[in-house]
Amino acid sequence: MSSNGTNERKLTIARAMAESIQQEMQINERVFVMGEDIGELGGVFGNTRGLLEEFGKSRIRDTPISETAFISAAVGAAQDGMRPVVELMFADFFGVCFDAIYNLMAKNIYFSGGGVSVPMVLMTSTGGGYSDGGQHSQCLYGSFAHLPGMKVVSPSNAFDAKGLMTAAMRDDSPVVYMFHKGLQGMGWLGTEAGATVNTPESDYTVEIGKAKVLREGTDVTLVGLAMGVHNALKAADQLAKEDVSAEVIDLVSLVPLDRETIINSVAKTGRLIVVDEDYQSYGVSGEIITTVCEHDISKLKAAPKRVAYPDVPIPFARNMEQFCLPNPDKIVAAYQAMV
Amino acid sequence: MTPSKDQILWMYRNMVTSRRFEEIIEEIYMEGKTPAFNMANGPIPGEMHLSNGQEPVAVGVCAHLNADDIVTATHRPHHQAIAKGVNLNKMAAEIFGKSSGFSGGRGGHMHIFDPDVNFACSGIVAQGCGPACGAALSRQMQNKPGVAVSFLGEGAVNQGAFHEAMNLAALWKLPVIFVVEDNAWGISVSKEASTAVPRNDVRAAAYGMPGHFIENNDPYAIFDVAGEAIKRAREGGGPSLIEIETYRLAGHFMGDAEGYRPEGEKEALIEKDPIPAMRARILSDGTASAAELDAIETESQSKVNEAIAFARQSELAADTDALTSVFAA
């Protein structure tokens, strides 16, 4: 990571993403953006705002509602030397275009034995909590991370959002960049204030594949990503009032996964709770727990726990959705059940 | 557009090379697969989709392309690859799963990539349409020369990916040509049983681009129509759709019993085999002599033999190579 980090300037994730893309487009003419409503509107979630005015319609390219066509076109452009950033407006929409993502974008480097590179970023929004129903609220982290050939990142704050986007655009492999709507800084979505943080003006990268220990502790390790990190931090505050010292790890990246940071933390605390807004079964939470158990199960003082989304489609009604979502109280309760 | 003598002989040479290549592949593929046919056995395991009979499509189109132009091909890619000028030794080695293949055996016969001539193919029906648009967009944005050709089968026109790509190509006026190889069969389902219109060139109208249909697997007619469409794309005129009636002389894949074919169809198609037909035409109109054509055939056979020998002699990759090249180096 490089940073001049001297100024005190808070940005939302939306603005941090747009600034990263803007700066990279200024220095690399092969970077361009494609997606639905990313031009005139500046992205439904604000992450391309202002770019059309500076770069014009060729490089900030509104597309038809044809995710298969424009994502697979991005693969073709990337293999031809361009560095496209494409937006899949909601991760939930992957159903109409997953062939282009996991059979094409994710496999062509392997199928060519490294003969071609696929330097593209697929950015997509995740997460619910605002009653958008079961086709506009999913996280699907595990679905993307499960399939080999794509890097997968998800920032929890604006500093990481900017640095990860810059790193993703400079990567020669495809990167799926999953941004959580509830962290985006769009007022109409209701925003987690903790995501809006000091963000340097100059360009810098945040390493893909490196987790961050956001809070050190000795009694339990709380692991999460994106919104899960904020729930974990709030739970850690609550636990501190009960003299429990929680360590909080922000995964930042799912692929590659920084297993070492997790293992080292649990070796110290002996307890592990994974917070995941994605569905519970067959997903990220299971992978993190397995990582620790496979490495050295004797380090665990208690069976690991997960606070994840139950295995049901996401309900619309506000009370039902909130009942299903992870929250700090559930994390605290999970800890209390461990000791 | 009328082909010159050089172009005619180039087409003939590549048709013959493709056919000779597939004849040898067909023979080797059966090694270890008799008496009981097990796809996993022998020096060439897996599915094998032969293109014999469809060579006119590949040469009639690729005669107008150079190495900088892009081709996205199908699961039945050998004729297209050879006409595009891929490295035949590396392609043969890839088909054998050897370390000297394009991907060192990670891809196989449905996943041939030769970046030196901008050739790629894939095993998903209609999957190449989008990447062809993207490569064309890349050239358009960079103001660099080059057109992209997306080959697909007549069964692929009923995929959403095809229609999305057609719209995108027309909307952005991309230098792309969609070439539909109509071999009449999507595995066992006939064109008539799968497609609401008898000819797919009419679908071009839905996207405001020119559509063409070429009958009888005729390399000269393909050369003519493809040449005009490619010229148009190079000059900024945008995309075209061409459907070509061609003949699949073999099954969908090796091992296909072809029980779905009407009686006599295959024999009738073999009667119309485009390679002897082209040879006869070249001789009858005096374009070249029998001796010239014999020499071309001999050269093609040598080139194929060399590629097969290269593949045979190459080593298999290490087992652990399976775990590398997932991401860019």
XYZ file of C-alpha atoms in Angstrom:
668
model
C 0.000 0.000 0.000
C 1.187 3.489 -0.763
C -0.508 6.517 0.618
C 0.251 10.098 1.277
C -2.594 9.933 3.797
C -1.926 13.362 5.220
C -5.208 15.066 4.601
C -8.415 14.703 6.565
C -11.020 14.180 3.903
C -13.961 11.892 4.460
C -15.482 10.210 1.411
C -18.374 7.850 0.970
C -17.623 4.503 -0.711
C -19.547 5.688 -3.761
C -17.326 8.746 -4.150
C -14.193 6.781 -3.343
C -14.964 4.284 -6.111
C -15.692 7.047 -8.610
C -12.492 8.881 -7.684
C -10.419 5.749 -8.099
C -11.864 5.099 -11.555
C -11.469 8.752 -12.501
C -7.792 8.829 -11.548
C -7.006 5.543 -13.278
C -8.788 6.673 -16.444
C -6.691 9.831 -16.415
C -3.451 7.853 -16.477
C -4.527 4.795 -18.492
C -6.526 5.361 -21.644
C -7.356 1.664 -21.893
C -9.597 1.815 -18.839
C -13.269 2.325 -19.626
C -16.588 1.710 -17.891
C -19.645 -0.155 -19.187
C -22.933 -0.932 -17.537
C -26.542 -0.004 -17.091
C -27.135 3.604 -16.051
C -23.478 4.270 -15.316
C -23.315 7.290 -17.634
C -25.862 10.053 -17.395
C -27.128 8.791 -14.042
C -23.675 8.154 -12.610
C -24.613 4.683 -11.475
C -27.675 3.716 -9.496
C -25.391 3.591 -6.473
C -23.371 6.681 -7.311
C -20.085 4.991 -8.014
C -19.568 6.438 -11.496
C -20.917 9.908 -10.783
C -19.150 12.685 -12.652
C -17.231 10.399 -14.974
C -19.368 10.958 -18.075
C -18.743 14.708 -17.941
C -14.985 14.222 -17.842
C -14.508 11.260 -20.168
C -17.466 11.246 -22.546
C -19.789 8.590 -23.888
C -17.210 6.341 -25.487
C -15.320 5.558 -22.294
C -18.310 5.891 -19.960
C -20.642 3.668 -21.863
C -24.272 3.109 -20.958
C -25.335 -0.325 -22.163
C -28.574 -1.987 -23.109
C -30.049 -4.274 -20.453
C -28.002 -7.141 -21.849
C -25.696 -8.336 -19.105
C -24.550 -11.387 -21.033
C -23.553 -9.258 -24.002
C -21.719 -6.494 -22.207
C -19.958 -8.675 -19.645
C -18.785 -11.089 -22.309
C -17.869 -8.117 -24.485
C -15.727 -6.890 -21.625
C -13.933 -10.245 -21.666
C -13.270 -9.863 -25.377
C -12.080 -6.280 -24.933
C -9.858 -7.254 -21.994
C -8.257 -10.040 -24.007
C -7.629 -7.487 -26.745
C -5.723 -5.181 -24.413
C -8.378 -2.943 -22.896
C -9.058 -2.747 -19.154
C -12.845 -2.607 -18.805
C -14.705 -1.913 -15.602
C -18.226 -3.299 -15.946
C -21.120 -3.024 -13.588
C -23.659 -5.711 -12.830
C -26.145 -3.430 -11.124
C -27.247 -5.948 -8.487
C -25.345 -9.137 -7.686
C -28.781 -10.786 -7.741
C -28.863 -10.296 -11.525
C -26.023 -12.779 -11.990
C -28.620 -15.344 -12.964
C -29.006 -13.872 -16.444
C -25.301 -13.677 -17.211
C -23.361 -16.108 -15.067
C -22.087 -17.987 -18.095
C -20.193 -14.880 -19.156
C -18.782 -14.568 -15.663
C -17.730 -18.001 -14.513
C -17.405 -19.914 -17.778
C -15.750 -17.152 -19.766
C -14.258 -14.352 -17.670
C -12.995 -16.726 -14.989
C -11.665 -19.516 -17.206
C -9.961 -18.007 -20.221
C -6.629 -17.443 -18.474
C -6.557 -21.109 -17.488
C -7.824 -22.401 -20.818
C -5.082 -20.462 -22.566
C -2.385 -21.562 -20.122
C -1.821 -17.898 -19.351
C -1.620 -17.072 -23.049
C -4.262 -14.399 -22.633
C -4.926 -12.152 -19.677
C -8.352 -10.885 -18.676
C -7.737 -7.556 -16.961
C -11.272 -6.537 -16.067
C -13.252 -5.489 -13.045
C -16.819 -6.633 -12.508
C -18.334 -4.356 -9.899
C -21.633 -5.312 -8.395
C -23.816 -4.215 -5.507
C -24.733 -6.516 -2.672
C -26.756 -6.565 0.495
C -30.124 -5.687 1.800
C -31.693 -4.243 4.896
C -33.929 -1.785 3.098
C -36.839 -4.027 2.090
C -35.957 -4.399 -1.569
C -37.128 -8.008 -1.624
C -35.452 -11.236 -2.509
C -34.081 -10.342 -5.961
C -32.380 -7.073 -4.981
C -30.894 -7.782 -1.561
C -28.589 -10.767 -1.756
C -24.876 -10.853 -1.068
C -23.930 -14.047 -2.898
C -20.305 -13.727 -1.757
C -19.924 -17.468 -1.500
C -21.397 -18.106 -4.936
C -18.744 -15.962 -6.605
C -15.871 -16.947 -4.320
C -16.598 -20.646 -4.757
C -15.773 -20.646 -8.451
C -12.099 -20.551 -9.386
C -10.531 -17.953 -11.638
C -11.884 -14.695 -10.263
C -10.535 -12.600 -7.457
C -13.299 -11.391 -5.157
C -13.111 -8.323 -2.931
C -15.578 -6.376 -0.827
C -14.636 -3.175 0.972
C -16.055 -2.116 4.318
C -15.006 1.530 4.088
C -14.101 4.279 1.633
C -10.332 4.045 2.138
C -10.317 0.380 1.156
C -12.926 0.980 -1.531
C -10.660 3.403 -3.364
C -7.473 1.397 -2.941
C -9.100 -1.908 -3.853
C -10.663 -0.459 -6.984
C -7.303 0.908 -8.118
C -5.654 -2.437 -7.381
C -8.429 -4.252 -9.244
C -8.045 -2.072 -12.354
C -4.286 -2.755 -12.367
C -4.685 -6.512 -11.965
C -4.239 -8.710 -15.047
C -6.824 -11.180 -13.743
C -10.567 -10.598 -13.430
C -11.646 -9.064 -10.149
C -15.210 -9.162 -8.841
C -15.662 -6.032 -6.775
C -18.684 -6.395 -4.503
C -19.861 -3.213 -2.827
C -22.533 -3.253 -0.157
C -25.452 -0.897 -0.749
C -25.788 -0.150 2.919
C -22.226 1.181 3.059
C -22.411 3.190 -0.121
C -23.230 6.554 1.331
C -26.424 6.947 -0.645
C -28.805 8.617 1.712
C -31.851 6.864 0.330
C -30.422 3.493 1.241
C -29.657 4.352 4.818
C -25.942 4.334 5.300
C -23.627 2.906 7.885
C -21.699 5.966 9.042
C -18.573 3.955 9.793
C -17.992 3.352 6.089
C -17.393 7.032 5.370
C -13.771 7.564 6.383
C -10.692 9.614 5.614
C -9.570 8.898 2.102
C -6.409 10.289 0.499
C -6.808 12.327 -2.651
C -3.864 10.820 -4.459
C -4.094 7.370 -5.958
C -2.985 4.329 -3.974
C -3.707 0.616 -3.856
C -4.993 -1.690 -1.135
C -3.575 -5.185 -1.534
C -6.014 -7.798 -2.815
C -5.730 -10.892 -0.665
C -4.772 -9.269 2.613
C -7.146 -9.093 5.564
C -6.973 -6.328 8.142
C -7.106 -6.560 11.907
C -9.269 -3.546 12.690
C -9.370 -4.029 16.411
C -7.101 -6.139 18.542
C -8.448 -8.401 21.275
C -7.699 -11.524 23.248
C -10.968 -13.357 24.013
C -12.679 -13.914 20.691
C -12.041 -13.325 16.991
C -14.888 -11.779 15.003
C -14.435 -12.213 11.256
C -16.542 -10.448 8.651
C -16.572 -8.472 5.455
C -18.393 -5.398 4.194
C -21.444 -4.763 6.422
C -20.439 -7.678 8.623
C -17.372 -5.755 9.741
C -19.499 -2.912 11.096
C -21.744 -5.334 12.939
C -18.644 -6.968 14.397
C -17.163 -3.637 15.475
C -20.390 -2.678 17.225
C -20.566 -6.082 18.885
C -16.967 -5.628 20.038
C -17.964 -2.320 21.658
C -20.814 -4.056 23.457
C -18.599 -6.934 24.551
C -15.999 -4.499 25.852
C -18.582 -3.191 28.293
C -18.699 -6.718 29.686
C -14.896 -6.838 29.854
C -14.676 -9.128 26.858
C -11.862 -8.298 24.471
C -12.858 -9.008 20.872
C -10.511 -8.942 17.908
C -12.163 -7.839 14.657
C -10.882 -8.957 11.264
C -12.019 -7.393 8.003
C -11.473 -10.000 5.309
C -11.375 -7.298 2.578
C -10.770 -10.064 0.037
C -12.402 -13.469 -0.318
C -10.221 -14.619 -3.203
C -7.414 -14.841 -2.424
C -8.344 -15.438 1.198
C -5.851 -14.361 3.846
C -6.089 -17.521 5.933
C -2.951 -16.709 7.883
C -4.355 -13.603 9.535
C -7.441 -15.562 10.649
C -5.418 -18.525 11.912
C -3.028 -16.279 13.824
C -5.862 -14.407 15.466
C -7.717 -17.532 16.579
C -4.458 -19.003 17.854
C -4.413 -16.023 20.185
C -8.084 -15.797 21.160
C -9.182 -19.451 20.954
C -12.677 -18.444 19.898
C -14.146 -17.667 16.478
C -17.388 -16.106 15.328
C -17.941 -15.465 11.614
C -20.378 -12.765 10.588
C -21.774 -13.155 7.080
C -24.758 -11.521 5.413
C -24.675 -14.220 2.746
C -26.668 -17.426 3.172
C -25.327 -19.606 5.947
C -24.897 -22.989 4.313
C -22.073 -23.877 1.904
C -20.609 -20.401 2.070
C -18.029 -17.974 3.455
C -18.750 -18.703 7.096
C -18.191 -22.414 6.603
C -14.947 -21.728 4.742
C -13.518 -19.544 7.499
C -14.378 -22.051 10.210
C -12.942 -24.913 8.175
C -9.750 -22.949 7.638
C -9.218 -22.710 11.378
C -10.268 -26.276 12.163
C -8.138 -27.812 9.426
C -5.092 -25.911 10.559
C -5.088 -26.719 14.269
C -8.339 -27.545 15.993
C -6.587 -27.695 19.357
C -6.312 -23.918 19.359
C -10.087 -23.629 19.797
C -11.437 -23.278 23.319
C -15.018 -23.514 22.080
C -16.881 -24.653 18.990
C -16.848 -21.856 16.391
C -20.069 -20.046 15.634
C -21.539 -18.173 12.737
C -23.964 -15.319 12.521
C -25.138 -15.595 8.945
C -28.260 -15.199 6.866
C -30.648 -18.120 7.332
C -31.147 -20.371 4.315
C -34.300 -18.664 3.085
C -34.980 -16.237 0.239
C -34.808 -12.680 1.525
C -38.241 -11.536 2.719
C -39.694 -8.132 1.856
C -41.493 -7.181 5.103
C -39.238 -5.001 7.192
C -39.678 -6.953 10.401
C -39.005 -10.291 8.749
C -35.923 -9.046 6.887
C -34.464 -7.430 9.990
C -35.138 -10.650 11.910
C -33.013 -12.568 9.397
C -30.088 -10.136 9.069
C -26.960 -10.416 11.222
C -26.671 -7.697 13.865
C -24.467 -6.868 16.865
C -26.871 -8.403 19.375
C -26.744 -11.742 17.575
C -22.955 -11.641 17.664
C -22.893 -10.861 21.373
C -25.378 -13.671 21.991
C -23.208 -16.054 20.007
C -20.247 -15.180 22.194
C -22.232 -15.619 25.357
C -23.295 -19.064 24.187
C -19.625 -20.013 23.805
C -18.413 -19.323 27.289
C -16.003 -10.426 -54.747
C -14.233 -12.959 -56.953
C -11.257 -14.854 -55.572
C -7.931 -14.675 -57.367
C -6.050 -17.830 -58.239
C -3.896 -17.402 -55.136
C -6.972 -17.021 -52.987
C -8.638 -20.060 -54.545
C -5.561 -22.175 -53.937
C -5.227 -20.805 -50.414
C -8.801 -21.869 -49.711
C -8.244 -25.288 -51.236
C -5.026 -25.770 -49.280
C -6.679 -24.945 -45.958
C -9.691 -27.115 -46.682
C -7.413 -30.029 -47.437
C -5.224 -29.388 -44.395
C -8.272 -29.332 -42.167
C -9.640 -32.525 -43.676
C -6.332 -34.387 -43.472
C -5.879 -33.204 -39.914
C -9.287 -34.465 -38.885
C -8.826 -37.769 -40.696
C -5.765 -38.474 -38.597
C -7.405 -37.223 -35.417
C -10.375 -39.482 -36.136
C -8.096 -42.497 -36.476
C -6.051 -41.758 -33.357
C -9.133 -40.908 -31.344
C -10.297 -44.511 -31.705
C -7.033 -45.889 -30.331
C -7.852 -47.505 -27.016
C -11.590 -47.062 -27.615
C -12.280 -50.435 -29.181
C -13.902 -52.863 -28.778
C -15.719 -51.010 -25.997
C -16.116 -47.284 -26.687
C -15.110 -45.341 -23.614
C -14.586 -41.645 -24.197
C -11.999 -41.411 -21.445
C -9.589 -43.874 -23.062
C -6.845 -43.522 -25.639
C -4.308 -40.823 -26.491
C -7.113 -38.333 -27.242
C -9.739 -38.614 -24.497
C -12.922 -36.585 -24.160
C -15.414 -35.359 -26.704
C -14.330 -34.932 -30.300
C -16.355 -32.716 -32.625
C -15.206 -33.045 -36.200
C -15.838 -30.358 -38.763
C -15.350 -32.307 -41.945
C -17.695 -31.018 -44.592
C -17.805 -27.546 -43.060
C -14.422 -26.402 -44.348
C -15.823 -24.000 -47.014
C -17.253 -21.760 -44.282
C -13.918 -21.406 -42.546
C -11.852 -20.719 -45.642
C -14.370 -18.512 -47.420
C -14.475 -16.193 -44.430
C -10.899 -16.395 -43.166
C -9.495 -15.744 -46.638
C -10.313 -12.105 -45.891
C -8.733 -12.000 -42.431
C -5.203 -11.413 -41.275
C -3.514 -12.277 -38.005
C -4.645 -9.029 -36.347
C -8.309 -9.807 -36.917
C -10.202 -11.694 -34.246
C -12.040 -14.975 -34.502
C -14.211 -16.527 -31.821
C -15.077 -20.065 -32.781
C -17.210 -22.886 -31.503
C -16.887 -26.286 -29.878
C -16.228 -27.589 -33.414
C -13.218 -25.398 -34.084
C -10.550 -27.198 -36.127
C -11.432 -25.917 -39.595
C -11.835 -22.371 -38.317
C -8.573 -22.548 -36.385
C -6.637 -23.867 -39.351
C -8.105 -21.255 -41.693
C -7.234 -18.536 -39.180
C -3.649 -19.745 -39.197
C -3.189 -21.095 -35.695
C -0.002 -22.971 -34.933
C -0.963 -26.474 -36.021
C 1.676 -28.217 -33.916
C 0.462 -26.541 -30.748
C -3.161 -27.215 -31.622
C -2.442 -30.902 -32.186
C -0.545 -31.070 -28.907
C -3.423 -29.381 -27.102
C -5.845 -31.950 -28.510
C -3.576 -34.668 -27.125
C -3.437 -32.834 -23.772
C 0.314 -32.386 -23.998
C 2.516 -29.815 -22.284
C 3.466 -28.290 -25.636
C -0.159 -27.461 -26.437
C -1.454 -23.915 -26.320
C -2.509 -24.240 -22.702
C -0.400 -27.234 -21.778
C -3.451 -29.465 -21.773
C -5.674 -27.362 -19.536
C -8.133 -26.519 -22.268
C -8.432 -29.338 -24.789
C -10.029 -29.397 -28.212
C -12.955 -27.103 -27.322
C -10.655 -24.479 -25.784
C -8.034 -23.577 -28.353
C -6.411 -20.163 -27.834
C -3.720 -18.823 -30.140
C -3.111 -15.208 -29.117
C -0.603 -14.750 -31.963
C -3.456 -14.878 -34.471
C -6.245 -13.719 -32.115
C -8.071 -17.026 -32.187
C -10.268 -18.325 -29.373
C -13.066 -20.831 -29.120
C -15.327 -22.160 -26.419
C -17.592 -25.027 -25.561
C -20.752 -23.078 -24.738
C -23.185 -22.494 -27.575
C -23.217 -18.808 -28.683
C -20.648 -17.846 -26.062
C -18.272 -16.293 -28.601
C -20.720 -13.624 -29.774
C -20.125 -11.248 -26.863
C -16.332 -11.507 -26.824
C -16.276 -10.820 -30.570
C -18.231 -7.619 -29.928
C -15.826 -6.695 -27.152
C -12.744 -7.235 -29.248
C -14.336 -5.194 -32.025
C -15.181 -2.476 -29.517
C -11.574 -2.506 -28.369
C -10.403 -1.812 -31.935
C -13.062 0.831 -32.460
C -12.166 2.641 -29.226
C -8.447 2.474 -29.917
C -8.948 3.418 -33.538
C -6.962 0.351 -34.496
C -7.648 -1.777 -37.564
C -9.291 -5.146 -37.230
C -12.597 -6.913 -37.498
C -13.998 -9.716 -35.364
C -15.744 -12.773 -36.729
C -17.964 -14.806 -34.453
C -18.653 -18.273 -35.822
C -21.670 -20.039 -34.433
C -23.932 -22.913 -35.365
C -27.510 -22.674 -36.557
C -28.582 -24.033 -33.168
C -26.891 -21.100 -31.441
C -29.206 -18.480 -32.922
C -31.835 -19.433 -30.396
C -29.590 -18.475 -27.492
C -30.136 -15.135 -25.792
C -26.419 -14.406 -25.979
C -26.657 -14.238 -29.773
C -29.494 -11.727 -29.751
C -27.952 -9.545 -27.064
C -24.710 -9.456 -29.022
C -26.466 -8.706 -32.326
C -28.170 -5.730 -30.739
C -24.972 -4.481 -29.120
C -23.000 -4.823 -32.353
C -25.608 -2.930 -34.341
C -26.177 -0.307 -31.651
C -22.487 0.534 -31.451
C -21.798 -0.130 -35.154
C -19.044 -2.562 -34.292
C -16.836 -4.227 -36.902
C -18.225 -7.717 -36.269
C -19.471 -10.409 -38.618
C -21.676 -13.152 -37.231
C -21.244 -16.280 -39.324
C -23.828 -18.988 -38.772
C -22.729 -22.425 -39.917
C -25.998 -24.121 -40.710
C -25.189 -27.807 -40.676
C -28.894 -28.519 -40.137
C -28.487 -30.328 -36.840
C -28.132 -29.278 -33.195
C -26.833 -32.657 -32.062
C -30.020 -34.604 -32.918
C -32.574 -31.811 -33.259
C -33.083 -30.495 -36.755
C -33.159 -26.846 -37.665
C -36.777 -27.246 -38.655
C -37.665 -28.650 -35.252
C -35.852 -25.936 -33.301
C -36.157 -22.713 -35.213
C -39.232 -20.686 -36.070
C -37.874 -19.360 -39.341
C -36.394 -21.464 -42.130
C -33.490 -19.081 -42.664
C -31.725 -17.111 -39.993
C -30.479 -14.322 -42.230
C -33.928 -12.752 -41.781
C -33.089 -12.180 -38.128
C -30.596 -9.507 -39.189
C -33.509 -7.238 -40.016
C -34.483 -7.196 -36.352
C -31.219 -5.410 -35.606
C -31.008 -3.242 -38.689
C -28.017 -4.986 -40.160
C -27.532 -6.747 -43.489
C -28.316 -10.452 -43.552
C -27.160 -12.949 -46.135
C -27.882 -16.606 -46.818
C -25.563 -18.790 -48.863
C -26.710 -22.120 -50.214
C -24.888 -25.301 -51.093
C -21.711 -24.931 -49.037
C -20.064 -23.094 -51.904
C -16.632 -21.686 -51.009
C -16.706 -19.216 -53.898
C -20.059 -17.776 -52.850
C -18.942 -17.662 -49.223
C -15.770 -15.853 -50.248
C -17.842 -13.337 -52.170
C -20.411 -12.538 -49.497
C -18.008 -12.663 -46.550
C -15.584 -10.445 -48.432
C -18.225 -7.759 -48.883
C -19.347 -7.974 -45.262
C -15.803 -7.792 -43.923
C -14.961 -4.900 -46.227
C -18.034 -3.096 -45.000
C -17.031 -3.672 -41.375
C -13.477 -2.462 -42.003
C -14.835 0.715 -43.542
C -16.932 1.479 -40.501
C -20.200 0.190 -41.923
C -20.943 -2.000 -38.930
C -21.906 -5.615 -38.448
C -23.443 -8.227 -40.746
C -25.046 -11.604 -40.309
C -24.292 -14.411 -42.724
C -25.874 -17.830 -42.608
C -24.209 -20.543 -44.632
C -25.740 -23.857 -45.558
C -23.015 -26.371 -44.872
C -22.713 -30.111 -44.334
C -21.756 -32.003 -41.226
C -20.392 -35.181 -42.745
C -19.830 -36.856 -39.363
C -21.838 -37.103 -36.156
C -22.167 -34.361 -33.583
C -19.256 -35.974 -31.803
C -17.345 -39.154 -32.371
C -19.403 -42.023 -31.075
C -22.653 -40.444 -32.237
C -24.709 -43.210 -33.890
C -26.619 -40.569 -35.919
C -29.865 -42.528 -35.734
C -31.779 -39.269 -36.039
C -30.691 -38.676 -39.628
C -33.229 -39.532 -42.318
C -32.231 -42.525 -44.380
C -29.857 -41.636 -47.160
C -29.042 -38.151 -45.891
C -25.488 -38.872 -44.959
C -24.722 -40.661 -48.190
C -26.174 -37.734 -50.123
C -24.045 -35.271 -48.186
C -20.898 -37.309 -48.782
C -21.740 -37.178 -52.477
C -21.606 -33.389 -52.150
C -18.308 -33.381 -50.211
C -16.970 -29.872 -50.878
C -13.325 -30.862 -51.265
C -13.598 -33.120 -54.316
C -16.150 -30.635 -55.663
C -13.718 -27.769 -55.366
C -10.923 -29.785 -56.914
C -13.152 -30.617 -59.851
C -14.134 -26.994 -60.265
C -10.549 -25.761 -60.160
C -9.573 -28.300 -62.796
C -12.583 -27.769 -65.008
C -12.274 -23.995 -65.128
C -8.525 -24.229 -65.605
C -7.566 -22.273 -62.469
C -4.820 -24.761 -61.702
C -3.480 -28.046 -62.914
C -3.831 -31.449 -61.305
C -0.122 -31.351 -60.583
C -0.502 -28.081 -58.670
C -3.350 -29.472 -56.626
C -1.500 -32.705 -55.991
C 1.424 -30.686 -54.679
C -0.867 -28.745 -52.360
C -2.353 -31.965 -51.056
C 1.072 -33.434 -50.448
C 2.191 -30.315 -48.590
C -0.957 -30.304 -46.480
C -0.449 -33.937 -45.594
C 3.177 -33.272 -44.570
C 2.181 -30.337 -42.425
C -0.439 -32.452 -40.702
C 1.944 -35.360 -40.241
C 4.480 -33.036 -38.678
C 1.896 -31.648 -36.268
C 0.714 -35.085 -35.236
C 4.293 -36.285 -34.757
C 5.005 -33.213 -32.649
C 1.970 -33.943 -30.507
C 2.797 -37.641 -30.181
C 6.368 -36.927 -29.175
C 5.546 -34.173 -26.690
C 5.440 -34.937 -23.000
C 2.342 -34.814 -20.901
C 2.348 -31.933 -18.467
C 3.109 -32.662 -14.840
C -0.008 -33.571 -12.850
C 0.590 -30.559 -10.660
C 0.445 -28.194 -13.640
C -3.309 -28.544 -13.153
C -2.905 -26.219 -10.194
C -1.257 -23.345 -12.062
C -2.345 -20.611 -14.527
C -5.618 -19.923 -12.747
C -4.647 -16.265 -12.571
C -2.416 -14.135 -14.787
C 1.279 -14.493 -14.003
